[in-house]
mmCIF file of C-alpha atoms in Angstrom:
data_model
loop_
_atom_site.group_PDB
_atom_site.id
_atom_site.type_symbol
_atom_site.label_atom_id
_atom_site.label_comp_id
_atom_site.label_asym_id
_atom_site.label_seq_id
_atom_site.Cartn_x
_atom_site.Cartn_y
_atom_site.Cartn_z
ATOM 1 C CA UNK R 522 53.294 114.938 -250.243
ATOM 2 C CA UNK R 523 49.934 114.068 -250.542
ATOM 3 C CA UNK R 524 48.294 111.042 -252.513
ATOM 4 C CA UNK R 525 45.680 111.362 -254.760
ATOM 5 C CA UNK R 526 44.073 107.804 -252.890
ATOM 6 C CA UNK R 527 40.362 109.310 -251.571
ATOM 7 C CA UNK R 528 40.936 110.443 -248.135
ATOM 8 C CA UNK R 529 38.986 108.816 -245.617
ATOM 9 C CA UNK R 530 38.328 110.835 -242.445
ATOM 10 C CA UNK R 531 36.357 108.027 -240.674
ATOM 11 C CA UNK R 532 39.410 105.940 -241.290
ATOM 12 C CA UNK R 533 41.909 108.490 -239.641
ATOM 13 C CA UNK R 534 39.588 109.336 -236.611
ATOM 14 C CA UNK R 535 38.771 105.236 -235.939
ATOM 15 C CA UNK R 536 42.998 105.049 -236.258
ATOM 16 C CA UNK R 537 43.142 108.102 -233.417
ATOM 17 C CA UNK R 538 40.385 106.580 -231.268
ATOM 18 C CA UNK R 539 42.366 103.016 -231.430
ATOM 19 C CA UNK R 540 45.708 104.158 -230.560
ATOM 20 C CA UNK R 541 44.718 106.661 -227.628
ATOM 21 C CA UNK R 542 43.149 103.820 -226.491
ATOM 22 C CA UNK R 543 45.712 101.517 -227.222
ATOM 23 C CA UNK R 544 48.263 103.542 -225.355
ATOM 24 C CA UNK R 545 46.164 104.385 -222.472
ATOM 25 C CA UNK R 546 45.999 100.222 -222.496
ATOM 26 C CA UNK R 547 49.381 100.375 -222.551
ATOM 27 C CA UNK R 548 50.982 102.518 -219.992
ATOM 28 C CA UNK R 549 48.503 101.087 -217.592
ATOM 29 C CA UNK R 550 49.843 97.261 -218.330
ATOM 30 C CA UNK R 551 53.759 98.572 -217.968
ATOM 31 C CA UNK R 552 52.609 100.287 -214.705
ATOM 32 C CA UNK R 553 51.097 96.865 -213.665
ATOM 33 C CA UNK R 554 54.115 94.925 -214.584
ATOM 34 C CA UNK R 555 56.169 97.244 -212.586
ATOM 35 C CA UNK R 556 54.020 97.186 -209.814
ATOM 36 C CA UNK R 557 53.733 93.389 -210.025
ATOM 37 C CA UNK R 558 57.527 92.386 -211.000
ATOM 38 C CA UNK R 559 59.590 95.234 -209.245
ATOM 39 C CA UNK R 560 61.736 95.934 -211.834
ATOM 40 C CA UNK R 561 61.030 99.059 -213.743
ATOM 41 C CA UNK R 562 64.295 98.847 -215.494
ATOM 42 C CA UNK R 563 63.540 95.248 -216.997
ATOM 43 C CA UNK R 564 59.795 95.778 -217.761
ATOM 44 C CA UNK R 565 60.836 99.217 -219.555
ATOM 45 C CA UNK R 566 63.969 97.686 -221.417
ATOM 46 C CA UNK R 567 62.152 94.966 -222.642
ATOM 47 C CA UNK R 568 59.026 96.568 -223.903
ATOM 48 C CA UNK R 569 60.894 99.338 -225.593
ATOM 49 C CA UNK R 570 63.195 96.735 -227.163
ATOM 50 C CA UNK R 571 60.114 94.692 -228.438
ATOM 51 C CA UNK R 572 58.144 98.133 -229.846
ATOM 52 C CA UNK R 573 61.530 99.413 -231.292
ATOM 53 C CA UNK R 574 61.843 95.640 -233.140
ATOM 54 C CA UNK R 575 58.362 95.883 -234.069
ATOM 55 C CA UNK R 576 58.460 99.384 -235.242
ATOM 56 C CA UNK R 577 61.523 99.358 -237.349
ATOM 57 C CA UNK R 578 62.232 95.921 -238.653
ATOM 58 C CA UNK R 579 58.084 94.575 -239.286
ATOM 59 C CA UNK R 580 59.028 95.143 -242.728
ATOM 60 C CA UNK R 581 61.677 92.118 -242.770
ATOM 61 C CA UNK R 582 60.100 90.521 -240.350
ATOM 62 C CA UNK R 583 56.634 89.905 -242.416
ATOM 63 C CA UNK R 584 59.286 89.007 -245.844
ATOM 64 C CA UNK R 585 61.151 86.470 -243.812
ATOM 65 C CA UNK R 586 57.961 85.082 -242.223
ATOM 66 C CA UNK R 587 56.453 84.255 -245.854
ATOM 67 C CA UNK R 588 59.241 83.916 -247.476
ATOM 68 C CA UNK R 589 59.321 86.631 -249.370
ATOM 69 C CA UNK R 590 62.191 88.246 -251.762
ATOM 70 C CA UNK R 591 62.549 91.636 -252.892
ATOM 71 C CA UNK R 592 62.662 91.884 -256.946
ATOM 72 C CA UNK R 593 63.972 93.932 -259.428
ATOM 73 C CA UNK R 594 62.087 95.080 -262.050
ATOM 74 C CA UNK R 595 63.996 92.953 -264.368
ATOM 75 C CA UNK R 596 62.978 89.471 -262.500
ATOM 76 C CA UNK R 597 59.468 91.529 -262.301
ATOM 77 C CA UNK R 598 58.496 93.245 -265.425
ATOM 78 C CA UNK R 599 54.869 93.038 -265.159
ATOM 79 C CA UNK R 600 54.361 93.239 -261.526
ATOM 80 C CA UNK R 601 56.694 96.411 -261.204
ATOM 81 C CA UNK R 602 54.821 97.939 -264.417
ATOM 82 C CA UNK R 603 51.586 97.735 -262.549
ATOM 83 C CA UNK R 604 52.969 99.173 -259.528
ATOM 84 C CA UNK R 605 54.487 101.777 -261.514
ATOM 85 C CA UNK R 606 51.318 102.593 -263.213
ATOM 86 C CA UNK R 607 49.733 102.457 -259.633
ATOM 87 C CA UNK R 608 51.681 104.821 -258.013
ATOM 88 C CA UNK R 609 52.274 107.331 -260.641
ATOM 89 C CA UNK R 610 48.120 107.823 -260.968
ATOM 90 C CA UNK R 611 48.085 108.205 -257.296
ATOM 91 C CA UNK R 612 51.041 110.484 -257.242
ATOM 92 C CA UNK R 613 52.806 108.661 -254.183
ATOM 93 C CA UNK R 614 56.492 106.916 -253.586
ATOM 94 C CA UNK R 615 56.593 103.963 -254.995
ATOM 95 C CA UNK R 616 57.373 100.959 -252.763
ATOM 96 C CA UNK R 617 59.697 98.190 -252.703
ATOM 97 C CA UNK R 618 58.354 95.398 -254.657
ATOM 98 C CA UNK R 619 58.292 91.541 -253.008
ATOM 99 C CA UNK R 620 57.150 88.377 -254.001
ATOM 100 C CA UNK R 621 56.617 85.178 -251.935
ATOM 101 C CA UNK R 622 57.134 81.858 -253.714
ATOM 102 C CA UNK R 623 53.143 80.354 -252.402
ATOM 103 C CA UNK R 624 50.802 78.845 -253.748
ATOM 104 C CA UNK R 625 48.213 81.044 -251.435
ATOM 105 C CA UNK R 626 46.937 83.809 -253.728
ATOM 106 C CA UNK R 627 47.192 86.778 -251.408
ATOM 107 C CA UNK R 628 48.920 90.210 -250.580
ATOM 108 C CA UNK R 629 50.243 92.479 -248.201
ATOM 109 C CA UNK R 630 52.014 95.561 -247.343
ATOM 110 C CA UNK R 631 54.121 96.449 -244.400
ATOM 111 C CA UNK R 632 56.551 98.967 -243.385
ATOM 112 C CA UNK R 633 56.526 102.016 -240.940
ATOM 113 C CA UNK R 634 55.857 104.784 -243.507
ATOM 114 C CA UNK R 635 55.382 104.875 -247.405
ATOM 115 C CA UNK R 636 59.197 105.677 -247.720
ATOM 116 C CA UNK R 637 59.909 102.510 -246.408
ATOM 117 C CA UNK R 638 57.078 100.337 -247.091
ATOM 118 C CA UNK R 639 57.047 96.911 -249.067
ATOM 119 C CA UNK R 640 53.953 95.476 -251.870
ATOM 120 C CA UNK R 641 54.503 91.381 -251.287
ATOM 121 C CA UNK R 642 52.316 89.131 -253.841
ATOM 122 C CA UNK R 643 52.399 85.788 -253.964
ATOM 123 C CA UNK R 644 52.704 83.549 -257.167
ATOM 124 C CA UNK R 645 49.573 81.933 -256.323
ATOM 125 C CA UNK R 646 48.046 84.821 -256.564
ATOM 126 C CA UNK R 647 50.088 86.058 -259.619
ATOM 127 C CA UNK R 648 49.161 83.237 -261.527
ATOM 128 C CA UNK R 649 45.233 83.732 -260.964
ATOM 129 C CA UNK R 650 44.608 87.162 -261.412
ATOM 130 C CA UNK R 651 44.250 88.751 -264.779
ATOM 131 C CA UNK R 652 45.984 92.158 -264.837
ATOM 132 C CA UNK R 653 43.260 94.191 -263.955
ATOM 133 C CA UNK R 654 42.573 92.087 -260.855
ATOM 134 C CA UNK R 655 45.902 92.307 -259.843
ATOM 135 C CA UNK R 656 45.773 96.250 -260.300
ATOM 136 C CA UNK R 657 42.832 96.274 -257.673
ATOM 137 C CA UNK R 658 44.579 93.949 -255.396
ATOM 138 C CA UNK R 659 47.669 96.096 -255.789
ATOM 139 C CA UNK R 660 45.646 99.636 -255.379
ATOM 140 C CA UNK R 661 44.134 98.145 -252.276
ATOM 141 C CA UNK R 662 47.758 97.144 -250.883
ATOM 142 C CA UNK R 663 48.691 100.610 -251.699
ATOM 143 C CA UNK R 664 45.953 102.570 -250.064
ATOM 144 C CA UNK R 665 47.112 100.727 -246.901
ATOM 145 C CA UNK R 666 50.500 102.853 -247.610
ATOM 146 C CA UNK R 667 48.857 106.014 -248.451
ATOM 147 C CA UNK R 668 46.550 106.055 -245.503
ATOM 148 C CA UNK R 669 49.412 104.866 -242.569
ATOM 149 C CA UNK R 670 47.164 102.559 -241.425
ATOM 150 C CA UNK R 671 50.135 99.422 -241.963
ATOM 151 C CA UNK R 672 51.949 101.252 -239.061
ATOM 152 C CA UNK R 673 49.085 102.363 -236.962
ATOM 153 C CA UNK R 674 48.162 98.541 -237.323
ATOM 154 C CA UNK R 675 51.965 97.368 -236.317
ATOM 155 C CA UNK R 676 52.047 99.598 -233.488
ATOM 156 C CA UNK R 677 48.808 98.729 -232.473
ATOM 157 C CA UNK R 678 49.135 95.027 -232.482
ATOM 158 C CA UNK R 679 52.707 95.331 -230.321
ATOM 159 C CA UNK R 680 51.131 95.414 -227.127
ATOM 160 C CA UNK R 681 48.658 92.204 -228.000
ATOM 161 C CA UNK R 682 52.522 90.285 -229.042
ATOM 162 C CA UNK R 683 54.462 91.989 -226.013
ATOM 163 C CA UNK R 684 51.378 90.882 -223.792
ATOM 164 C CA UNK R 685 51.558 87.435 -224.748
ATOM 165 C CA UNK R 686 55.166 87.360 -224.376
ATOM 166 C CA UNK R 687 55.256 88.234 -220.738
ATOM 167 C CA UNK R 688 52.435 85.698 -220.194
ATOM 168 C CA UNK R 689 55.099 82.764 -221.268
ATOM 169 C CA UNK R 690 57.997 84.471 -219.737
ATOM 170 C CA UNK R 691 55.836 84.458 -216.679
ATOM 171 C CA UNK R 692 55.025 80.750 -217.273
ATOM 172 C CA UNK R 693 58.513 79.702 -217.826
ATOM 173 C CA UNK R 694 59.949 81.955 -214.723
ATOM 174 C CA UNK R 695 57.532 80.127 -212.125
ATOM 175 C CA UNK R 696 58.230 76.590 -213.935
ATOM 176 C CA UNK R 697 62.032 76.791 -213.974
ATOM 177 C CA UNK R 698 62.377 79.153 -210.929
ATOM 178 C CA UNK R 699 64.395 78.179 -207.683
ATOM 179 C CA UNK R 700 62.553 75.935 -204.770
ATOM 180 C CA UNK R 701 62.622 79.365 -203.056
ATOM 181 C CA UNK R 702 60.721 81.312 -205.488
ATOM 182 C CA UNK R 703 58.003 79.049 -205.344
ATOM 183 C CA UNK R 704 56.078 80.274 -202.452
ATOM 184 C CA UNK R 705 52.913 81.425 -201.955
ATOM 185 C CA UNK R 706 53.590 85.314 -202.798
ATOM 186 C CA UNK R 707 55.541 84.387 -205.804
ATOM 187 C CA UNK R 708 52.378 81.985 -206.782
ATOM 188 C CA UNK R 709 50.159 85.254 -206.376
ATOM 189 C CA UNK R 710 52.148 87.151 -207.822
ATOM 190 C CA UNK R 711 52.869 84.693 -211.266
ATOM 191 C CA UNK R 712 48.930 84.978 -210.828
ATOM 192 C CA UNK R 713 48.023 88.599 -210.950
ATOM 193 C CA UNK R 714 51.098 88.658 -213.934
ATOM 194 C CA UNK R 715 49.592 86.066 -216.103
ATOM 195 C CA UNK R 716 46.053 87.727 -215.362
ATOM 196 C CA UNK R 717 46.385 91.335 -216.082
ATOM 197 C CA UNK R 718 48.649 90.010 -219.455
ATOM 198 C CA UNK R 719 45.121 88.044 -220.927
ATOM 199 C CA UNK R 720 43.313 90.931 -220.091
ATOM 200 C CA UNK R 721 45.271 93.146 -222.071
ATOM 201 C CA UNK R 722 45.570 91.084 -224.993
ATOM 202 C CA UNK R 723 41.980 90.352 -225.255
ATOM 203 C CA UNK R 724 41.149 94.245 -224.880
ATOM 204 C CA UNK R 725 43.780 94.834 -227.443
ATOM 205 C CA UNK R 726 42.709 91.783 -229.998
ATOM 206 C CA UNK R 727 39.218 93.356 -230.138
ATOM 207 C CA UNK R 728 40.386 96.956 -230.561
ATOM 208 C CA UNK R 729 42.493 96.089 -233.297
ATOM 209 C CA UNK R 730 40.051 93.758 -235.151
ATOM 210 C CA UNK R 731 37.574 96.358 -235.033
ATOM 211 C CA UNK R 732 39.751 99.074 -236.987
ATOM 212 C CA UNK R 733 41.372 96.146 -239.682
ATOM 213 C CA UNK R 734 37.642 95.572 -240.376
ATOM 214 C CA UNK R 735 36.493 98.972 -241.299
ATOM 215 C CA UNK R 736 40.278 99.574 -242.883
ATOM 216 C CA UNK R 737 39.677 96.462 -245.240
ATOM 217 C CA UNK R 738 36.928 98.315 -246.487
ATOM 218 C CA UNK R 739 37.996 101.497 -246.471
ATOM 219 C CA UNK R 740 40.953 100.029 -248.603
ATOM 220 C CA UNK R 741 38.791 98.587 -251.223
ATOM 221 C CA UNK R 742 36.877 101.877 -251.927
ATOM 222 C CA UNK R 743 40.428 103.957 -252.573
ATOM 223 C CA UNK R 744 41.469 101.110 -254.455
ATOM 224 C CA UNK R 745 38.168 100.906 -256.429
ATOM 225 C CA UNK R 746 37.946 104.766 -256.962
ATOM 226 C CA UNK R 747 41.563 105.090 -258.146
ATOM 227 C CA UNK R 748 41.183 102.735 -260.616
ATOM 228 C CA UNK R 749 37.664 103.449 -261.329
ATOM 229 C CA UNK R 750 37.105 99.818 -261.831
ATOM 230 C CA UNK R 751 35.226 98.093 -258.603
ATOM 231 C CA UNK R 752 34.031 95.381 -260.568
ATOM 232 C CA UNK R 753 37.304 94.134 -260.973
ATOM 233 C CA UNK R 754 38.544 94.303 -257.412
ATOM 234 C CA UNK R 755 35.399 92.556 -256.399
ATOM 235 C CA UNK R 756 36.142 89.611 -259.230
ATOM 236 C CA UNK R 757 39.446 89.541 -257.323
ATOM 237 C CA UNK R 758 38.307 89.161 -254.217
ATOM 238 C CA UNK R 759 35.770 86.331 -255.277
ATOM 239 C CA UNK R 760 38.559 84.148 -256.423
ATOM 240 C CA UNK R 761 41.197 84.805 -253.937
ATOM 241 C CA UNK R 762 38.898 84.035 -251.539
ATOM 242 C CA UNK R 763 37.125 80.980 -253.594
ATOM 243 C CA UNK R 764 40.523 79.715 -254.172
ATOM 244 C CA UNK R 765 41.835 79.952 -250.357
ATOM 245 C CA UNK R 766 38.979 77.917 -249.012
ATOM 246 C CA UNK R 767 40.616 75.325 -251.280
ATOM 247 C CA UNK R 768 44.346 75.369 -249.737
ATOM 248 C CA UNK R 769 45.486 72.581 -247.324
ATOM 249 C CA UNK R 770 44.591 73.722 -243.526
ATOM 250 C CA UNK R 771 47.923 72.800 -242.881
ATOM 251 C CA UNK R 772 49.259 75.195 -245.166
ATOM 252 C CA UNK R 773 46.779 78.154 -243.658
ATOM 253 C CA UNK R 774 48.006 77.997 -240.616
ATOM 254 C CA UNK R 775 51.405 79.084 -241.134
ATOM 255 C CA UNK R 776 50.288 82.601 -242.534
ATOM 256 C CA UNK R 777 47.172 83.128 -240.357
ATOM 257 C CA UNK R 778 49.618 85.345 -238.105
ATOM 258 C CA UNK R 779 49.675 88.111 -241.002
ATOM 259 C CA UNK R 780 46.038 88.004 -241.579
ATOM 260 C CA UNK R 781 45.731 91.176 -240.299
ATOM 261 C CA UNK R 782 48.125 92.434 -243.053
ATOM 262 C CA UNK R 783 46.460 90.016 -245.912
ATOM 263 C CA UNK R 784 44.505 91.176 -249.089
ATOM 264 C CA UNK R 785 42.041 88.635 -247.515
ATOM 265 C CA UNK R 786 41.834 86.496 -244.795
ATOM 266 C CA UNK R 787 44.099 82.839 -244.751
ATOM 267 C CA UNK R 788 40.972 81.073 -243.742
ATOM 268 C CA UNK R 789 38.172 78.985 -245.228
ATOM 269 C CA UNK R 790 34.249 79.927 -244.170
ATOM 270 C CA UNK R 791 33.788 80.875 -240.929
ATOM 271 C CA UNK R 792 31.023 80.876 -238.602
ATOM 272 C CA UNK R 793 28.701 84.230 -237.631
ATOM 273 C CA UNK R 794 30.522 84.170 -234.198
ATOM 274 C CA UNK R 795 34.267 84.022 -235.881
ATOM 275 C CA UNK R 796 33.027 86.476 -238.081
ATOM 276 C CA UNK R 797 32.864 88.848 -235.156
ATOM 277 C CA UNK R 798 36.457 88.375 -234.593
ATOM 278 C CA UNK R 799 37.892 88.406 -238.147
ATOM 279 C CA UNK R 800 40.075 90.628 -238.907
ATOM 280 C CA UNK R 801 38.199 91.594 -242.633
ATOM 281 C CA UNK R 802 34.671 91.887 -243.493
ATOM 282 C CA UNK R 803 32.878 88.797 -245.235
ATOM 283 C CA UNK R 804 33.105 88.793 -248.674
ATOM 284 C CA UNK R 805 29.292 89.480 -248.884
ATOM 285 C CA UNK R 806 30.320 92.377 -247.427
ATOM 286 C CA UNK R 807 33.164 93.766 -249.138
ATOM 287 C CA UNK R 808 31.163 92.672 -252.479
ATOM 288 C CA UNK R 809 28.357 94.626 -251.671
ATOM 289 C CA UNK R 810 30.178 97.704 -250.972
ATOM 290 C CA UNK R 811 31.992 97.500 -253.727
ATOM 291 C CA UNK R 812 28.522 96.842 -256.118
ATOM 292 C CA UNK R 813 26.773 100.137 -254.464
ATOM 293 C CA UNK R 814 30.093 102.216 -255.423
ATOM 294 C CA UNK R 815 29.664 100.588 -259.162
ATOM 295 C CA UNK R 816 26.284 101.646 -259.030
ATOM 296 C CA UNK R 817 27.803 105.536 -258.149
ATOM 297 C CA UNK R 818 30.201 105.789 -260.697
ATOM 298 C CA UNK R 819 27.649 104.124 -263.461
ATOM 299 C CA UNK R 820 30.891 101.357 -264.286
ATOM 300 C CA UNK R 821 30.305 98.780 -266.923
ATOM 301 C CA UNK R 822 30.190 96.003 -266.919
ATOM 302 C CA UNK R 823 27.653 94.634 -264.958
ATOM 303 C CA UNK R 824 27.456 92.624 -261.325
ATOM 304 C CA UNK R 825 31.182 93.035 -259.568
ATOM 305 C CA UNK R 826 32.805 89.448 -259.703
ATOM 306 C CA UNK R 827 30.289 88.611 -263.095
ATOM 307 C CA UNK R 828 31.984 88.509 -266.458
#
């Protein structure tokens, strides 16, 4: 069944493009491995292990990673009545309902399909928003659902995790290897391995920051348009984001692997070149998309993010 979230068709052709390309990407690096370790039965075992993990458990991986809990509606009344509200307007499942006990105000949603997909807060970001912030934050999580672009972005980022794998199980083979593995072909070989494993991971980083870019946005504008209220989202935004530049670096790093899965970015202000990299838009960005689709649908209100 069909959502009512606004389809976007440059969203689902940019998620094609990535994973042909991403799986081109990747039956060439198996092939390499195969070529380069002569064991097709390892190399094949282990990467379908890893994508099978991946594939099928990301959902409790991400919750155990930030230490998130699903709730009942019960423990949840408010948050579950905005999802509710949420996904009976865009006529779609409703999701299983997390929160993460952290002070950074953020959100994400994972899970391979929307019959098995997850809506995390945190209290931090709970305890900032007023509720029609938090229904933007949570429409935006949602569209992520609606338009499968939390799997395509699981899948996708696999062979980036599986590369960098091999590279240490490469390191650690040659460093606690046998005196007779450590000869000049095995030295070539550990070579070409750890070689052809950085190439693929930087190919796939940049593919898959390109498409969580132009998903970020494409996320806010369902969000916005379902809930006809972009002002909001964008006054959502400018906090979460005002208030993350504020959290401990310390405390950033340890959820900077999901950032890719975030409502925005754990990271303070970042430099034009890291920009390029980022996995979201700049909040200039986002903002000003978000004020020219106010501007279409003539909302209220004035500036997003004013009062």
């Amino acid at each position: 069944m069909r959502s009512r979230f606004e389809p976007d068709r440059q969203l689902t052709t940019r998620m094609a493009v990535t994973m042909f390309l991403l799986g081109l990407l990747y039956v060439a690096f198996i092939a390499a491995l195969i070529v380069l370790l002569k064991s097709v039965v390892l190399v094949v075992v282990i990467a379908a292990a890893l994508l099978g993990a991946q594939y099928w458990y990301s959902d409790r991986i991400a919750l155990y990673a930030m230490r998130g809990r699903l709730v009942t509606p019960e423990e949840q009344p408010h948050l579950h009545g905005v999802v509710d509200r949420l996904c009976a307007s865009a006529d779609m499942p409703k999701p299983r309902v997390a929160v993460s006990d952290m002070d950074l105000p953020n959100a994400f949603a994972t899970g391979r399909n929307a019959d098995h997909a997850v809506v995390c807060v945190t209290t931090g970001l709970m305890r900032r928003l007023e509720t029609e912030e938090l229904e933007g934050v949570l429409a935006h999580e949602l569209s992520h659902v609606a338009h499968r672009d939390v799997a395509v972005i699981t899948i996708a980022s696999f062979l980036g995790v599986i590369a960098g794998l091999i590279v240490r199980f490469a390191f650690y083979s040659q460093l606690f290897g046998g005196r007779s593995q450590r000869d000049q072909n095995t030295a070539v070989v550990f070579l070409a391995v750890m070689a052809v494993s950085a190439l693929v991971y930087a190919i796939s980083f940049l593919l898959i920051r390109a498409l969580s870019r132009y998903r970020e946005l494409a996320a806010d504008r369902a969000a916005a348009m379902l809930t006809a209220k972009p002002s909001a989202l964008a006054s959502a935004l400018t906090k979460v984001s005002g208030d993350i530049a504020r959290i401990p670096t310390e405390d950033l790093r340890t959820a900077q692997a999901f950032n890719a899965f975030f409502f925005t970015p754990a990271l303070g202000p970042g430099t034009a070149v890291a920009n390029l990299f980022s996995t979201h838009p700049t909040l200039e960005r986002r903002l000003e998309a978000l004020a020219e689709l106010s501007a279409e649908l003539g909302e209220a209100g004035g500036e997003p993010g004013g009062e």
